[in-house]
Every structure is written in structure tokens, then in C-alpha cells.
Short mmCIF file of C-alpha atoms and ligand atoms in Angstrom, two decimals:
data_model
loop_
_atom_site.label_atom_id
_atom_site.label_comp_id
_atom_site.label_asym_id
_atom_site.label_seq_id
_atom_site.Cartn_x
_atom_site.Cartn_y
_atom_site.Cartn_z
CA MET A 263 75.11 32.59 76.49
CA GLU A 264 77.72 33.96 78.85
CA ILE A 265 76.61 36.97 80.87
CA TYR A 266 79.73 38.65 82.21
CA LEU A 267 78.72 41.32 84.69
CA ASP A 268 82.01 41.69 86.56
CA ASN A 269 83.65 44.38 84.43
CA SER A 270 84.88 46.31 87.45
CA ALA A 271 87.04 43.32 88.38
CA THR A 272 88.44 43.09 84.88
CA THR A 273 87.38 43.30 81.24
CA LYS A 274 87.82 41.24 78.11
CA SER A 275 90.40 42.95 75.87
CA CYS A 276 88.83 44.64 72.86
CA LYS A 277 89.86 43.59 69.35
CA GLU A 278 91.75 46.84 68.77
CA ALA A 279 93.87 46.19 71.89
CA VAL A 280 94.57 42.57 70.94
CA ASP A 281 95.57 43.55 67.38
CA ALA A 282 97.87 46.30 68.68
CA ALA A 283 99.54 43.89 71.14
CA VAL A 284 100.06 41.18 68.50
CA TRP A 285 101.46 43.73 66.05
CA ALA A 286 103.89 45.02 68.67
CA MET A 287 105.00 41.51 69.65
CA GLN A 288 105.57 40.33 66.10
CA GLU A 289 106.58 43.46 64.20
CA GLU A 290 107.71 46.11 66.69
CA TYR A 291 109.75 43.87 68.94
CA GLY A 292 112.57 46.33 69.55
CA ASN A 293 113.63 47.75 72.89
CA PRO A 294 112.51 51.40 73.01
CA SER A 295 115.90 52.34 74.51
CA SER A 296 117.91 50.85 71.61
CA LEU A 297 119.60 53.43 69.41
CA HIS A 298 118.82 51.68 66.10
CA ARG A 299 115.67 51.87 64.00
CA ARG A 300 114.00 48.90 65.75
CA GLY A 301 114.32 50.80 69.02
CA PHE A 302 113.10 54.03 67.49
CA THR A 303 109.93 52.50 66.04
CA ALA A 304 109.12 50.68 69.30
CA GLN A 305 109.60 53.98 71.13
CA LYS A 306 107.25 55.61 68.64
CA LEU A 307 104.51 53.07 69.45
CA CYS A 308 104.84 53.90 73.15
CA GLU A 309 104.64 57.61 72.40
CA GLU A 310 101.49 57.13 70.32
CA ALA A 311 99.88 55.30 73.22
CA ARG A 312 101.01 58.01 75.65
CA SER A 313 99.41 60.62 73.40
CA ALA A 314 96.12 58.66 73.25
CA LEU A 315 96.08 58.52 77.04
CA ALA A 316 96.96 62.21 77.32
CA ALA A 317 94.10 63.13 74.97
CA ALA A 318 91.67 61.09 77.08
CA LEU A 319 92.81 62.78 80.30
CA SER A 320 93.45 66.22 78.84
CA CYS A 321 97.03 66.46 80.04
CA ALA A 322 100.43 66.57 78.31
CA PRO A 323 101.94 63.23 77.18
CA SER A 324 105.09 64.13 79.15
CA GLU A 325 103.01 64.03 82.36
CA LEU A 326 102.24 60.30 81.96
CA TYR A 327 104.32 57.34 83.13
CA PHE A 328 103.46 53.75 82.24
CA THR A 329 103.41 51.27 85.11
CA SER A 330 102.49 47.60 85.57
CA GLY A 331 98.99 48.60 86.66
CA ALA A 332 97.16 50.78 89.13
CA THR A 333 98.54 48.95 92.16
CA GLU A 334 101.99 50.15 91.15
CA ALA A 335 100.71 53.62 90.21
CA ASN A 336 99.00 54.02 93.61
CA ASN A 337 102.09 52.79 95.48
CA MET A 338 104.28 55.13 93.44
CA ALA A 339 101.99 58.08 94.15
CA LEU A 340 101.76 57.55 97.91
CA ILE A 341 105.24 56.26 98.73
CA GLY A 342 106.97 58.43 96.10
CA ALA A 343 105.22 61.62 97.26
CA ALA A 344 105.79 60.84 100.95
CA GLU A 345 109.50 60.23 100.37
CA ALA A 346 109.89 63.39 98.28
CA ARG A 347 108.07 65.54 100.87
CA LYS A 348 109.25 63.97 104.14
CA ARG A 349 110.99 67.15 105.29
CA ARG A 350 107.84 69.25 104.82
CA GLY A 351 105.51 67.11 106.92
CA LYS A 352 104.35 63.64 107.88
CA THR A 353 100.55 63.65 107.66
CA ILE A 354 98.66 61.90 104.86
CA LEU A 355 94.86 61.82 104.49
CA VAL A 356 93.10 58.99 102.67
CA SER A 357 89.41 58.25 102.28
CA ALA A 358 88.20 55.23 104.26
CA VAL A 359 86.90 53.55 101.09
CA GLU A 360 90.14 53.45 99.07
CA HIS A 361 91.32 50.34 97.25
CA PRO A 362 93.80 48.18 99.22
CA SER A 363 96.63 49.38 96.95
CA VAL A 364 96.20 52.82 98.54
CA LEU A 365 95.31 51.69 102.07
CA GLU A 366 98.14 49.14 102.32
CA ALA A 367 100.66 51.65 100.93
CA ALA A 368 99.42 54.09 103.61
CA LEU A 369 99.85 51.38 106.26
CA PHE A 370 103.42 50.83 105.07
CA LEU A 371 104.06 54.58 105.41
CA GLU A 372 102.53 54.59 108.89
CA LYS A 373 105.11 51.98 109.91
CA GLN A 374 107.80 54.33 108.57
CA GLY A 375 106.62 57.09 110.92
CA TYR A 376 104.02 58.95 108.81
CA ARG A 377 100.67 59.88 110.34
CA ILE A 378 97.74 58.47 108.38
CA LYS A 379 94.23 59.86 108.86
CA LYS A 380 91.33 57.94 107.31
CA ILE A 381 88.46 60.20 106.34
CA PRO A 382 85.04 58.59 106.80
CA PRO A 383 81.93 59.54 104.81
CA ALA A 384 79.21 61.68 106.39
CA GLU A 385 76.15 60.02 107.98
CA ASP A 386 74.43 59.76 104.61
CA GLY A 387 77.36 57.77 103.15
CA ILE A 388 78.50 60.68 100.98
CA PHE A 389 81.97 62.27 101.05
CA THR A 390 82.27 66.05 101.15
CA ALA A 391 85.27 68.26 100.38
CA GLU A 392 84.82 69.84 103.81
CA SER A 393 85.45 66.54 105.66
CA PHE A 394 88.93 66.39 104.07
CA ALA A 395 89.72 70.13 104.31
CA LYS A 396 88.99 70.29 108.02
CA GLU A 397 91.69 67.68 108.72
CA VAL A 398 94.39 69.50 106.71
CA ASP A 399 97.08 71.36 108.66
CA GLY A 400 100.65 72.57 108.11
CA ASP A 401 101.98 69.01 108.52
CA THR A 402 99.80 67.55 105.74
CA ILE A 403 101.75 66.57 102.62
CA LEU A 404 99.34 64.40 100.65
CA VAL A 405 95.62 63.71 100.29
CA SER A 406 94.34 60.67 98.37
CA ALA A 407 90.68 60.21 97.43
CA MET A 408 89.41 57.88 94.71
CA ALA A 409 87.16 59.16 91.92
CA VAL A 410 84.67 56.25 91.83
CA ASN A 411 84.56 53.49 94.41
CA ASN A 412 85.12 50.03 92.95
CA GLU A 413 82.62 48.22 95.19
CA THR A 414 79.58 50.48 95.11
CA GLY A 415 80.14 53.02 92.33
CA LEU A 416 80.07 55.90 94.84
CA ILE A 417 81.45 59.10 93.31
CA LEU A 418 83.78 61.20 95.44
CA PRO A 419 83.91 64.93 94.59
CA VAL A 420 87.62 64.85 93.79
CA LYS A 421 87.97 68.25 92.15
CA GLU A 422 86.22 69.95 95.07
CA ILE A 423 88.36 67.98 97.53
CA ALA A 424 91.55 68.97 95.66
CA LYS A 425 90.56 72.64 95.66
CA SER A 426 89.50 72.83 99.29
CA VAL A 427 92.52 70.98 100.73
CA LYS A 428 94.81 73.28 98.74
CA ALA A 429 92.92 76.35 99.92
CA LYS A 430 93.86 75.27 103.44
CA ASN A 431 97.47 74.33 102.59
CA PRO A 432 98.73 75.09 99.05
CA ASP A 433 101.70 72.71 99.46
CA VAL A 434 99.49 69.62 99.78
CA LEU A 435 99.65 67.17 96.87
CA PHE A 436 96.37 65.65 95.77
CA HIS A 437 96.19 62.09 94.38
CA THR A 438 93.19 60.30 92.95
CA ASP A 439 92.78 56.64 92.05
CA ALA A 440 90.70 57.06 88.90
CA VAL A 441 90.67 53.38 87.91
CA GLN A 442 86.88 53.01 87.99
CA ALA A 443 86.17 56.48 86.61
CA PHE A 444 88.51 56.42 83.62
CA LEU A 445 86.52 56.21 80.37
CA LYS A 446 83.30 55.90 82.37
CA ARG A 447 83.09 59.59 83.27
CA PRO A 448 84.79 62.60 81.69
CA ILE A 449 88.09 63.51 83.36
CA ARG A 450 89.74 66.85 82.59
CA LEU A 451 93.03 67.19 84.37
CA LYS A 452 93.84 70.65 83.12
CA GLY A 453 92.97 73.14 85.89
CA SER A 454 91.58 70.36 88.12
CA GLY A 455 93.92 70.71 91.12
CA ILE A 456 94.82 67.02 90.75
CA ASP A 457 98.59 66.39 90.99
CA LEU A 458 98.69 62.61 90.70
CA LEU A 459 96.18 60.23 89.08
CA SER A 460 96.24 56.45 88.61
CA VAL A 461 94.60 54.39 85.87
CA SER A 462 94.66 50.71 84.90
CA GLY A 463 94.56 49.07 81.47
CA HIS A 464 92.56 45.95 82.28
CA LYS A 465 89.53 47.89 83.49
CA VAL A 466 89.26 49.63 80.11
CA TYR A 467 89.46 46.68 77.68
CA ALA A 468 93.28 46.47 77.49
CA PRO A 469 95.24 43.49 78.91
CA LYS A 470 96.26 43.06 82.54
CA GLY A 471 99.72 44.26 83.56
CA VAL A 472 99.70 47.84 82.33
CA GLY A 473 98.58 51.12 83.87
CA ALA A 474 99.74 54.69 84.17
CA LEU A 475 100.43 57.41 86.67
CA TYR A 476 99.83 61.06 85.79
CA ILE A 477 102.28 63.37 87.51
CA LYS A 478 101.50 67.03 87.03
CA LYS A 479 104.30 69.03 85.44
CA GLY A 480 106.58 70.43 88.16
CA VAL A 481 105.55 67.85 90.80
CA ARG A 482 108.43 65.64 91.94
CA ILE A 483 108.04 62.22 93.49
CA ALA A 484 110.73 59.71 94.41
CA PRO A 485 110.89 56.60 92.20
CA LEU A 486 110.00 53.18 93.61
CA LEU A 487 112.24 51.33 91.15
CA TYR A 488 115.90 52.01 90.42
CA GLY A 489 117.46 50.79 87.21
CA GLY A 490 118.07 51.85 83.64
CA GLY A 491 116.43 55.26 83.99
CA GLN A 492 113.63 54.70 81.48
CA GLN A 493 110.70 57.15 81.46
CA GLY A 494 112.90 59.95 82.76
CA GLY A 495 114.13 57.82 85.68
CA VAL A 496 110.68 58.10 87.29
CA ARG A 497 109.84 54.52 86.36
CA SER A 498 112.83 52.39 85.39
CA GLY A 499 112.31 49.15 83.48
CA THR A 500 112.02 48.27 79.78
CA GLU A 501 108.61 49.44 78.63
CA PRO A 502 106.21 46.52 77.88
CA VAL A 503 105.58 47.77 74.35
CA PRO A 504 102.78 45.28 73.44
CA LEU A 505 100.81 46.09 76.59
CA ILE A 506 101.35 49.82 76.18
CA ALA A 507 100.28 49.71 72.51
CA ALA A 508 97.17 47.72 73.49
CA PHE A 509 96.39 50.22 76.27
CA GLY A 510 96.68 53.09 73.78
CA ALA A 511 94.34 51.39 71.29
CA ALA A 512 91.73 50.59 73.95
CA VAL A 513 91.87 54.14 75.32
CA GLN A 514 91.44 55.67 71.89
CA LYS A 515 88.32 53.57 71.31
CA GLY A 516 86.99 54.24 74.82
CA LYS A 517 87.42 57.97 74.42
CA GLN A 518 85.57 58.02 71.08
CA ARG A 519 82.64 56.14 72.62
CA LEU A 520 82.58 57.81 76.04
CA SER A 521 79.25 59.65 75.79
CA GLU A 522 77.56 56.74 74.02
CA ASN A 523 78.78 54.33 76.72
CA MET A 524 77.77 56.68 79.54
CA ALA A 525 74.22 56.84 78.18
CA HIS A 526 74.20 53.04 77.82
CA TYR A 527 75.26 52.52 81.46
CA ALA A 528 72.65 54.99 82.71
CA GLN A 529 69.94 53.13 80.78
CA LEU A 530 71.09 49.73 82.05
CA SER A 531 71.22 50.78 85.69
CA ALA A 532 67.76 52.39 85.49
CA PHE A 533 66.45 49.20 83.87
CA LEU A 534 68.06 47.03 86.54
CA GLU A 535 66.63 49.20 89.32
CA GLU A 536 63.16 48.99 87.78
CA ARG A 537 63.27 45.21 87.35
CA ALA A 538 64.71 44.69 90.84
CA LYS A 539 61.68 46.42 92.37
CA ALA A 540 59.56 43.44 91.35
CA VAL A 541 61.71 41.05 93.43
CA PRO A 542 60.94 41.49 97.14
CA GLN A 543 64.21 39.85 98.26
CA ILE A 544 66.37 42.41 96.39
CA ARG A 545 67.39 45.51 98.27
CA MET A 546 68.94 48.44 96.50
CA GLU A 547 69.77 51.72 98.14
CA LYS A 548 68.82 54.93 96.37
CA ARG A 549 71.86 55.94 94.44
CA PRO A 550 72.54 59.65 94.42
CA GLN A 551 76.16 60.36 93.51
CA HIS A 552 76.81 56.92 92.05
CA ALA A 553 78.34 56.04 88.70
CA PRO A 554 75.83 53.93 86.75
CA HIS A 555 78.26 51.27 85.50
CA ILE A 556 78.57 49.72 88.98
CA VAL A 557 75.46 48.59 90.86
CA SER A 558 75.52 47.20 94.36
CA LEU A 559 72.51 45.23 95.62
CA SER A 560 71.77 42.70 98.32
CA VAL A 561 69.59 39.61 98.26
CA TYR A 562 67.77 39.14 101.54
CA GLY A 563 68.69 35.94 103.37
CA ILE A 564 71.25 34.66 100.84
CA ARG A 565 74.97 35.07 101.36
CA SER A 566 76.59 36.73 98.37
CA GLU A 567 79.02 33.88 97.72
CA THR A 568 76.16 31.37 97.65
CA MET A 569 74.26 33.52 95.16
CA LEU A 570 77.42 34.14 93.10
CA HIS A 571 77.95 30.40 92.64
CA TYR A 572 74.26 29.83 91.97
CA LEU A 573 74.36 32.39 89.14
CA GLU A 574 77.60 30.93 87.82
CA GLN A 575 75.75 27.70 86.90
CA PHE A 576 73.84 29.72 84.32
CA GLY A 577 76.92 31.43 82.93
CA ILE A 578 76.21 34.65 84.85
CA TYR A 579 79.28 36.19 86.47
CA VAL A 580 78.98 38.82 89.19
CA SER A 581 81.07 39.68 92.19
CA SER A 582 80.55 39.52 95.93
CA GLY A 583 81.64 42.95 97.12
CA SER A 584 84.98 43.50 95.43
CA ALA A 585 87.06 40.83 93.71
CA CYS A 586 90.11 42.21 95.50
CA SER A 587 88.77 41.46 98.97
CA LYS A 588 88.27 37.71 98.36
CA GLY A 589 86.31 36.40 101.30
CA LYS A 590 87.35 39.28 103.58
CA ARG A 591 84.73 41.57 105.10
CA SER A 592 84.39 44.67 102.94
CA HIS A 593 85.99 47.73 104.56
CA VAL A 594 84.04 49.86 102.07
CA LEU A 595 80.57 48.63 103.05
CA GLU A 596 81.58 48.88 106.71
CA ALA A 597 82.74 52.50 106.26
CA LEU A 598 79.52 53.29 104.43
CA GLY A 599 77.53 52.06 107.44
CA VAL A 600 76.05 48.96 105.78
CA ASP A 601 75.14 46.46 108.51
CA ARG A 602 77.09 43.20 108.67
CA MET A 603 74.26 40.98 107.48
CA THR A 604 73.44 43.13 104.44
CA ALA A 605 77.17 43.41 103.61
CA ASP A 606 77.39 39.60 103.57
CA GLU A 607 74.49 39.53 101.11
CA THR A 608 75.82 42.21 98.76
CA LEU A 609 76.54 41.57 95.09
CA ARG A 610 78.31 43.88 92.68
CA ILE A 611 77.07 44.03 89.11
CA SER A 612 79.25 45.95 86.66
CA PHE A 613 78.51 46.64 83.02
CA SER A 614 80.42 46.86 79.74
CA PRO A 615 79.41 48.40 76.42
CA ASP A 616 78.32 44.87 75.36
CA THR A 617 75.89 44.40 78.27
CA THR A 618 72.27 44.27 77.10
CA GLN A 619 68.87 44.66 78.76
CA GLU A 620 68.20 40.97 78.00
CA MET A 621 71.24 40.07 80.11
CA ILE A 622 69.92 42.17 82.99
CA GLU A 623 66.47 40.59 82.60
CA GLU A 624 68.06 37.14 82.82
CA LEU A 625 70.13 38.16 85.85
CA ILE A 626 67.11 39.42 87.77
CA CYS A 627 65.05 36.30 86.90
CA ARG A 628 67.85 34.04 88.09
CA ILE A 629 68.37 36.03 91.30
CA ALA A 630 64.64 35.81 92.06
CA GLU A 631 64.64 32.09 91.34
CA GLY A 632 67.81 31.59 93.39
CA ALA A 633 66.45 33.61 96.31
CA ARG A 634 63.43 31.26 96.47
CA SER A 635 65.21 27.95 95.95
CA LEU A 636 68.26 28.68 98.10
CA ALA A 637 66.07 29.95 100.97
CA ALA A 638 63.99 26.74 100.76
CA GLN A 639 67.17 24.65 101.13
CA ARG A 640 68.22 26.33 104.37
N1 PMP B 188 92.21 50.82 92.28
C1 PMP B 188 90.95 50.43 92.05
C2 PMP B 188 89.83 51.34 92.39
C3 PMP B 188 90.69 49.17 91.49
O1 PMP B 188 89.43 48.79 91.27
C4 PMP B 188 91.78 48.33 91.17
C5 PMP B 188 91.56 46.96 90.57
N2 PMP B 188 90.74 46.12 91.36
C6 PMP B 188 93.09 48.79 91.43
C7 PMP B 188 93.26 50.02 91.99
C8 PMP B 188 94.30 47.94 91.13
O2 PMP B 188 94.54 47.93 89.75
P1 PMP B 188 95.52 46.86 89.06
O3 PMP B 188 94.73 45.58 89.01
O4 PMP B 188 95.79 47.44 87.72
O5 PMP B 188 96.73 46.76 89.89
#
């Protein structure tokens, strides 16, 4: 039996997504910009997917732009907003625990002369709206804070942050990377104060290579790509119809099952926590303000990569910190005040709707066994 517990790194495409992609590749192969019927029907498929996404985010379809993924959506949000607002100010705030696709885009902007301020969490590892608002001044043009952290599941209070930074300076744009929150927690964009929001297909059971950026009506950002003017010129490039259709199908399914899946994740994480208590080598922090589909734990005395490969022998797949920070020290755990040794021993377990309690039982047994046998080998 394969036990795939790395769903925050990526997911297996659901059947609905695969069927939609195959249909689009074989039947709806037209270019959405073509003026003939083949173009029109391909365009229609894209619009159906856009509407499914809009329904899941409670926004208008016209506020959504398909991208190649969340890396592109995050780059577009930061660099596009900075470029469009460069005459108003030069300061950008980002949380210290953002994904590299936000932090590296911010670093790029810093080299272009923007001022980047990284907002750390409070002593207790929690982010407050106040810690962002107090750094906002007349020069601030953009604030970016993710909805759920991809390494630990920490929830940031994005709506409160959006409201309080705008109370201080109404011209500030607020962006959130909602990749790990989308279809795991309810998101209602209407009236939220969020101007820009990024999502990714492959974290929600659609294929890799597709994502979307929400741009609130009336907000202007500069494009990153210049070309044929597709998607209103905001994101040029022929739309990848099969990927978009698959994304739409996966989102529709995910939206229908949102509350069921949320309850499932809460049960699984409570079960994992309970079972982990019986293994003295496992350390798990108390998890207030954490999304239940991502669990971070450390195994005393065993480096996470060693444990990851030990588990792999039994067909159990987990992640050491985040899959995106391959081998590098985690900036997230560092910002959250986790000591170096514990950070090196941290595993990330992330669930899907198909994860069962038996899988968690097996995981915990194997970790306990591994903790004993690997320690004996040292
Ligand atoms: N943001 C977060 C929080 C993520 O977890 C990821 C994927 N690791 C990304 C952005 C990048 O998404 P994509 O792989 O679609 O570029």
C-alpha cells in the first residue's frame, strides 16, 4: 500500500480533472483566440473553469486570470503591483514566512530600489494584524501575507491584516498567497479587503502548470508578459485549455466537498496528535491557529531526511520541512523560533481526502520503529 502524505507538495490529479484534460486535448483542441467555432468552444471551456473558480472564491469570473501556477501568480502580484504603483511609494511589507515565490520576487524588487520590510511573528509564533499595520506608512504600496503556511499549517489572519493596513493607508494593496488555504478553508473574497490572491492547480487535485491570480475589479497591475494580449492583456499567452479545464473540474469537486473534507482533516490531525503522544521521540507543538491538513512534527535525534528515506522504504511519503526548500535550512521554522536541531528533525505530514486513520496508524508505528533502529545505528 502506498501512503502518500505529502499533499502540500503536490497532489495526484482527481479523475474529474484527468477526464476534463483528456477531453480538452482530444475534442476541444482549438485556440480560444480563433474566430471560428473551434476557437469559440475552447474559449467556452476556459470560461466554465473560470466560473467554477469564481464560485469557489466568491468573486466575479472577470476578476480571475489563469497563470502557469502560483509562482507566476505571486510574481505577477508583487512585481506587477510594484510597477503600477511606483510613483506612489516604494515600501512593500511581506511576512517572514512567505513562500520563496513571494520572498524572491520581493528580493528582486529590492534590487530595483524598493524597500522591503519582513514582518516577523510575535514571540508566540503567531502573526497579528497589528504587527503589519504598525509598519505601514504613506510610502507603503503593497502588503503580502499568506493565508496558510505551507510548512507548518500556520494560519495568518489575512482579512484582519488587510483591514488594518488599509485603515492606516487606504491606498495600500493587499495580496495573499492562498495556495495552501484554497479548498481547505472557506475563502470569501467579497468584502474581504483582499485585492490580489494566488492559487495553484496542483495543490487541489488538478495537474501541475496551472494556477490563477485574482485581481479585484478596479485594481490595475502591470503585466509580466507581453504578447498577444490574451486575458485582457493582463496575462498574454495562449491559454492552456486542457490544464484550465482540469483545474475547473477539480475546483468544482473540491468546493462541493469542502466541509466534508475539512471535518476529515480535523479528525485525522486529532488522531495523529493522539497517537503521537504514545511515542516519546515525537515532539509536536500545540497547534492553535493551524490548519489541520498540514501537521509539522519532529523526531528527537533523527534528521528529517534520514527519517524521510526510512519511511520511503515502506511506501510512506512525507516531506522534510517544505519540498521547495530542498536541503536548505527552513526560513519558516527559523522565523517561528524553532531551534536549529529541532528544525533539522522536522517532518511535514499533509493529508488528502483519501488519507485514512489506518495510514496514520502505520506512519506513527514506522516512525517509532525508525526512531529506535536509526538511533541504535548512530
Ligand atoms: N505558494 C505556496 C504557499 C506553495 O506551497 C507553493 C507550492 N509549493 C507555491 C506558492 C508555488 O506554487 P506553484 O508550484 O504552482 O508554482
